Amino acid sequence: IMNYKIPETMRYATIRKIDISNGPYIGVSLFLQGCLFHCKNCFNQVAWPLDGGKEFTEKEKKEFFELIEGVKRVSILGGEPLLQATELSELLKEIKETWPEKEIWLWTGFYISELTEEQMKVINLCDYIVDGRYIDELKDRKLRFRGSSNQTIWHNINGELVKSKYNDERLD
């Protein structure tokens, strides 16, 4: 799975300006482009092609930063965001330097145990990480912030990943 060709510039599928479903409170969500997992009944198949979507240029970054300025949470989804770990790491570093209090959520189809050193740099910049591929047979609509029961929400507390209390919350 690691022999893919990454585009030169980070690519994204869409930016959701007002997002209430991918983490607590109102946030802004950035859906990165490209995924190799192709989970059955994925909710975002449009984000699969590595060369699809649009380039995340300086112009997009400036607009993105204007959007996130007024919210408490930034969510990074895909596609598979960690396929673009180097570029994403730079973006998250800049967000954390500008707004240290901003909560960063990231969804990845990788399990934490599968990650490279480069991908772990991204994880270390996030406050909450949801890991694991979406498995349609394990779908549970009552789960909070994830689609299937094999996925885990991790809370990054000073560099240590602990299972989040959100794992135990159920939707009615």
PDB file of C-alpha atoms in Angstrom:
ATOM      1  CA  ILE A   1       0.000   0.000   0.000  1.00  0.00           C
ATOM      2  CA  MET A   2       2.986   2.330   0.447  1.00  0.00           C
ATOM      3  CA  ASN A   3       4.033   2.391  -3.245  1.00  0.00           C
ATOM      4  CA  TYR A   4       1.614   5.107  -4.327  1.00  0.00           C
ATOM      5  CA  LYS A   5       2.600   8.317  -6.135  1.00  0.00           C
ATOM      6  CA  ILE A   6       1.731  11.404  -4.091  1.00  0.00           C
ATOM      7  CA  PRO A   7       0.901  14.595  -6.019  1.00  0.00           C
ATOM      8  CA  GLU A   8       3.413  17.439  -5.534  1.00  0.00           C
ATOM      9  CA  THR A   9       0.892  19.766  -3.877  1.00  0.00           C
ATOM     10  CA  MET A  10      -1.554  18.645  -1.211  1.00  0.00           C
ATOM     11  CA  ARG A  11      -4.937  17.857  -2.771  1.00  0.00           C
ATOM     12  CA  TYR A  12      -8.360  18.157  -1.185  1.00  0.00           C
ATOM     13  CA  ALA A  13     -11.863  17.074  -2.105  1.00  0.00           C
ATOM     14  CA  THR A  14     -13.887  19.671  -0.218  1.00  0.00           C
ATOM     15  CA  ILE A  15     -13.995  22.080   2.703  1.00  0.00           C
ATOM     16  CA  ARG A  16     -17.109  22.055   4.887  1.00  0.00           C
ATOM     17  CA  LYS A  17     -17.348  25.606   6.245  1.00  0.00           C
ATOM     18  CA  ILE A  18     -19.835  24.853   9.014  1.00  0.00           C
ATOM     19  CA  ASP A  19     -19.581  21.314  10.309  1.00  0.00           C
ATOM     20  CA  ILE A  20     -21.481  19.891  13.273  1.00  0.00           C
ATOM     21  CA  SER A  21     -20.996  16.151  12.676  1.00  0.00           C
ATOM     22  CA  ASN A  22     -17.235  15.531  12.630  1.00  0.00           C
ATOM     23  CA  GLY A  23     -16.399  16.295  16.250  1.00  0.00           C
ATOM     24  CA  PRO A  24     -18.031  18.263  19.056  1.00  0.00           C
ATOM     25  CA  TYR A  25     -19.291  21.850  18.665  1.00  0.00           C
ATOM     26  CA  ILE A  26     -19.164  23.810  15.411  1.00  0.00           C
ATOM     27  CA  GLY A  27     -16.027  23.332  13.374  1.00  0.00           C
ATOM     28  CA  VAL A  28     -14.557  23.451   9.895  1.00  0.00           C
ATOM     29  CA  SER A  29     -13.728  20.223   8.068  1.00  0.00           C
ATOM     30  CA  LEU A  30     -11.083  19.665   5.408  1.00  0.00           C
ATOM     31  CA  PHE A  31     -11.532  16.498   3.345  1.00  0.00           C
ATOM     32  CA  LEU A  32      -8.232  15.519   1.751  1.00  0.00           C
ATOM     33  CA  GLN A  33      -8.117  13.763  -1.600  1.00  0.00           C
ATOM     34  CA  GLY A  34      -6.871  10.233  -2.239  1.00  0.00           C
ATOM     35  CA  CYS A  35      -7.466   6.880  -0.576  1.00  0.00           C
ATOM     36  CA  LEU A  36      -6.252   3.344  -1.215  1.00  0.00           C
ATOM     37  CA  PHE A  37      -8.482   1.516   1.284  1.00  0.00           C
ATOM     38  CA  HIS A  38     -11.723   1.713  -0.758  1.00  0.00           C
ATOM     39  CA  CYS A  39     -13.906   0.551   2.140  1.00  0.00           C
ATOM     40  CA  LYS A  40     -17.221  -1.015   1.128  1.00  0.00           C
ATOM     41  CA  ASN A  41     -20.007   1.626   1.242  1.00  0.00           C
ATOM     42  CA  CYS A  42     -17.550   4.425   2.047  1.00  0.00           C
ATOM     43  CA  PHE A  43     -19.451   7.697   2.497  1.00  0.00           C
ATOM     44  CA  ASN A  44     -16.903   9.659   0.467  1.00  0.00           C
ATOM     45  CA  GLN A  45     -15.865   7.641  -2.595  1.00  0.00           C
ATOM     46  CA  VAL A  46     -15.432  10.852  -4.589  1.00  0.00           C
ATOM     47  CA  ALA A  47     -12.270  11.405  -2.523  1.00  0.00           C
ATOM     48  CA  TRP A  48     -10.626   8.103  -3.601  1.00  0.00           C
ATOM     49  CA  PRO A  49      -8.675   9.059  -6.765  1.00  0.00           C
ATOM     50  CA  LEU A  50      -5.197  10.318  -5.807  1.00  0.00           C
ATOM     51  CA  ASP A  51      -5.189  12.798  -8.686  1.00  0.00           C
ATOM     52  CA  GLY A  52      -8.789  13.972  -8.117  1.00  0.00           C
ATOM     53  CA  GLY A  53     -10.008  16.987  -6.191  1.00  0.00           C
ATOM     54  CA  LYS A  54      -8.255  20.347  -6.215  1.00  0.00           C
ATOM     55  CA  GLU A  55      -4.843  21.653  -5.252  1.00  0.00           C
ATOM     56  CA  PHE A  56      -4.573  23.122  -1.762  1.00  0.00           C
ATOM     57  CA  THR A  57      -2.619  26.212  -2.796  1.00  0.00           C
ATOM     58  CA  GLU A  58      -1.597  29.267  -0.736  1.00  0.00           C
ATOM     59  CA  LYS A  59      -4.897  30.878  -1.805  1.00  0.00           C
ATOM     60  CA  GLU A  60      -6.929  27.949  -0.410  1.00  0.00           C
ATOM     61  CA  LYS A  61      -4.829  27.940   2.747  1.00  0.00           C
ATOM     62  CA  LYS A  62      -5.482  31.640   3.335  1.00  0.00           C
ATOM     63  CA  GLU A  63      -9.248  31.104   2.877  1.00  0.00           C
ATOM     64  CA  PHE A  64      -9.138  28.021   5.122  1.00  0.00           C
ATOM     65  CA  PHE A  65      -7.359  29.972   7.878  1.00  0.00           C
ATOM     66  CA  GLU A  66      -9.995  32.730   7.649  1.00  0.00           C
ATOM     67  CA  LEU A  67     -12.712  30.070   8.104  1.00  0.00           C
ATOM     68  CA  ILE A  68     -11.100  28.324  11.067  1.00  0.00           C
ATOM     69  CA  GLU A  69     -10.255  31.535  12.913  1.00  0.00           C
ATOM     70  CA  GLY A  70     -13.725  31.727  14.453  1.00  0.00           C
ATOM     71  CA  VAL A  71     -14.271  28.065  15.389  1.00  0.00           C
ATOM     72  CA  LYS A  72     -13.052  25.833  18.203  1.00  0.00           C
ATOM     73  CA  ARG A  73     -12.456  22.684  16.108  1.00  0.00           C
ATOM     74  CA  VAL A  74     -10.732  21.726  12.854  1.00  0.00           C
ATOM     75  CA  SER A  75     -11.437  18.257  11.439  1.00  0.00           C
ATOM     76  CA  ILE A  76      -9.273  16.502   8.852  1.00  0.00           C
ATOM     77  CA  LEU A  77     -10.882  13.662   6.926  1.00  0.00           C
ATOM     78  CA  GLY A  78     -10.665  12.096   3.492  1.00  0.00           C
ATOM     79  CA  GLY A  79      -9.971  10.193   1.496  1.00  0.00           C
ATOM     80  CA  GLU A  80      -7.040   9.140   3.588  1.00  0.00           C
ATOM     81  CA  PRO A  81      -5.344  12.231   5.040  1.00  0.00           C
ATOM     82  CA  LEU A  82      -2.184  10.382   6.061  1.00  0.00           C
ATOM     83  CA  LEU A  83      -1.276   9.677   2.423  1.00  0.00           C
ATOM     84  CA  GLN A  84      -0.281  13.354   2.398  1.00  0.00           C
ATOM     85  CA  ALA A  85       1.397  13.297   5.809  1.00  0.00           C
ATOM     86  CA  THR A  86       4.325  15.612   5.038  1.00  0.00           C
ATOM     87  CA  GLU A  87       2.164  18.468   3.696  1.00  0.00           C
ATOM     88  CA  LEU A  88      -0.532  17.899   6.314  1.00  0.00           C
ATOM     89  CA  SER A  89       2.028  18.000   9.096  1.00  0.00           C
ATOM     90  CA  GLU A  90       3.200  21.442   7.900  1.00  0.00           C
ATOM     91  CA  LEU A  91      -0.390  22.719   7.771  1.00  0.00           C
ATOM     92  CA  LEU A  92      -1.253  21.434  11.266  1.00  0.00           C
ATOM     93  CA  LYS A  93       1.984  22.862  12.707  1.00  0.00           C
ATOM     94  CA  GLU A  94       1.000  26.277  11.388  1.00  0.00           C
ATOM     95  CA  ILE A  95      -2.534  25.940  12.807  1.00  0.00           C
ATOM     96  CA  LYS A  96      -1.186  24.930  16.243  1.00  0.00           C
ATOM     97  CA  GLU A  97       1.340  27.804  16.244  1.00  0.00           C
ATOM     98  CA  THR A  98      -1.321  30.341  15.289  1.00  0.00           C
ATOM     99  CA  TRP A  99      -4.141  28.964  17.473  1.00  0.00           C
ATOM    100  CA  PRO A 100      -2.699  26.678  20.204  1.00  0.00           C
ATOM    101  CA  GLU A 101      -6.143  26.247  21.788  1.00  0.00           C
ATOM    102  CA  LYS A 102      -7.792  24.992  18.571  1.00  0.00           C
ATOM    103  CA  GLU A 103      -8.904  21.353  18.776  1.00  0.00           C
ATOM    104  CA  ILE A 104      -7.742  19.227  15.837  1.00  0.00           C
ATOM    105  CA  TRP A 105      -9.568  15.998  14.943  1.00  0.00           C
ATOM    106  CA  LEU A 106      -8.288  13.527  12.349  1.00  0.00           C
ATOM    107  CA  TRP A 107      -9.894  10.443  10.801  1.00  0.00           C
ATOM    108  CA  THR A 108      -7.636   7.784   9.308  1.00  0.00           C
ATOM    109  CA  GLY A 109      -8.273   4.323   7.866  1.00  0.00           C
ATOM    110  CA  PHE A 110      -4.883   3.250   9.179  1.00  0.00           C
ATOM    111  CA  TYR A 111      -4.621   1.798  12.647  1.00  0.00           C
ATOM    112  CA  ILE A 112      -2.136   3.663  14.865  1.00  0.00           C
ATOM    113  CA  SER A 113       0.039   0.521  14.926  1.00  0.00           C
ATOM    114  CA  GLU A 114       0.429   0.670  11.106  1.00  0.00           C
ATOM    115  CA  LEU A 115       1.739   4.228  10.905  1.00  0.00           C
ATOM    116  CA  THR A 116       5.115   5.396   9.643  1.00  0.00           C
ATOM    117  CA  GLU A 117       7.280   7.889  11.515  1.00  0.00           C
ATOM    118  CA  GLU A 118       6.171  10.619   9.083  1.00  0.00           C
ATOM    119  CA  GLN A 119       2.488   9.814   9.684  1.00  0.00           C
ATOM    120  CA  MET A 120       3.029   9.806  13.469  1.00  0.00           C
ATOM    121  CA  LYS A 121       4.215  13.425  13.185  1.00  0.00           C
ATOM    122  CA  VAL A 122       0.688  14.281  12.025  1.00  0.00           C
ATOM    123  CA  ILE A 123      -0.903  12.255  14.844  1.00  0.00           C
ATOM    124  CA  ASN A 124       1.220  14.112  17.411  1.00  0.00           C
ATOM    125  CA  LEU A 125      -0.232  17.431  16.184  1.00  0.00           C
ATOM    126  CA  CYS A 126      -3.833  16.240  16.640  1.00  0.00           C
ATOM    127  CA  ASP A 127      -5.967  16.307  19.778  1.00  0.00           C
ATOM    128  CA  TYR A 128      -8.318  13.489  18.743  1.00  0.00           C
ATOM    129  CA  ILE A 129      -7.656  10.718  16.252  1.00  0.00           C
ATOM    130  CA  VAL A 130     -10.208   8.225  14.951  1.00  0.00           C
ATOM    131  CA  ASP A 131      -8.355   5.210  13.574  1.00  0.00           C
ATOM    132  CA  GLY A 132      -9.342   2.089  11.664  1.00  0.00           C
ATOM    133  CA  ARG A 133     -10.939   1.318   8.332  1.00  0.00           C
ATOM    134  CA  TYR A 134     -14.696   1.615   7.983  1.00  0.00           C
ATOM    135  CA  ILE A 135     -16.133  -1.916   8.046  1.00  0.00           C
ATOM    136  CA  ASP A 136     -19.674  -1.935   6.692  1.00  0.00           C
ATOM    137  CA  GLU A 137     -20.611  -5.150   8.546  1.00  0.00           C
ATOM    138  CA  LEU A 138     -19.694  -3.415  11.829  1.00  0.00           C
ATOM    139  CA  LYS A 139     -21.659  -0.242  11.048  1.00  0.00           C
ATOM    140  CA  ASP A 140     -23.454   1.193  14.074  1.00  0.00           C
ATOM    141  CA  ARG A 141     -25.456   4.409  13.711  1.00  0.00           C
ATOM    142  CA  LYS A 142     -25.420   4.974  17.488  1.00  0.00           C
ATOM    143  CA  LEU A 143     -21.649   5.398  17.633  1.00  0.00           C
ATOM    144  CA  ARG A 144     -20.435   8.937  18.140  1.00  0.00           C
ATOM    145  CA  PHE A 145     -17.974  10.399  15.587  1.00  0.00           C
ATOM    146  CA  ARG A 146     -17.273   7.087  13.825  1.00  0.00           C
ATOM    147  CA  GLY A 147     -19.039   4.697  11.492  1.00  0.00           C
ATOM    148  CA  SER A 148     -18.093   1.190  12.596  1.00  0.00           C
ATOM    149  CA  SER A 149     -17.387  -0.453  15.947  1.00  0.00           C
ATOM    150  CA  ASN A 150     -13.780  -1.446  15.083  1.00  0.00           C
ATOM    151  CA  GLN A 151     -12.794   2.238  14.962  1.00  0.00           C
ATOM    152  CA  THR A 152     -11.315   3.856  18.068  1.00  0.00           C
ATOM    153  CA  ILE A 153     -11.283   7.508  19.133  1.00  0.00           C
ATOM    154  CA  TRP A 154      -7.925   8.369  20.702  1.00  0.00           C
ATOM    155  CA  HIS A 155      -7.293  11.444  22.825  1.00  0.00           C
ATOM    156  CA  ASN A 156      -3.763  12.815  22.559  1.00  0.00           C
ATOM    157  CA  ILE A 157      -2.810  14.015  26.042  1.00  0.00           C
ATOM    158  CA  ASN A 158       0.692  15.529  25.981  1.00  0.00           C
ATOM    159  CA  GLY A 159       1.855  13.043  23.349  1.00  0.00           C
ATOM    160  CA  GLU A 160       0.245   9.991  24.941  1.00  0.00           C
ATOM    161  CA  LEU A 161      -2.694   8.398  23.128  1.00  0.00           C
ATOM    162  CA  VAL A 162      -5.450   7.258  25.464  1.00  0.00           C
ATOM    163  CA  LYS A 163      -8.900   5.942  24.572  1.00  0.00           C
ATOM    164  CA  SER A 164     -11.325   8.866  24.597  1.00  0.00           C
ATOM    165  CA  LYS A 165     -14.498   9.035  26.666  1.00  0.00           C
ATOM    166  CA  TYR A 166     -16.280   9.634  23.334  1.00  0.00           C
ATOM    167  CA  ASN A 167     -15.893   5.885  22.634  1.00  0.00           C
ATOM    168  CA  ASP A 168     -18.498   5.190  25.316  1.00  0.00           C
ATOM    169  CA  GLU A 169     -21.058   7.791  24.225  1.00  0.00           C
ATOM    170  CA  ARG A 170     -24.090   6.569  22.309  1.00  0.00           C
ATOM    171  CA  LEU A 171     -26.453   8.536  20.093  1.00  0.00           C
ATOM    172  CA  ASP A 172     -30.189   8.000  20.586  1.00  0.00           C
TER     173      ASP A 172
END
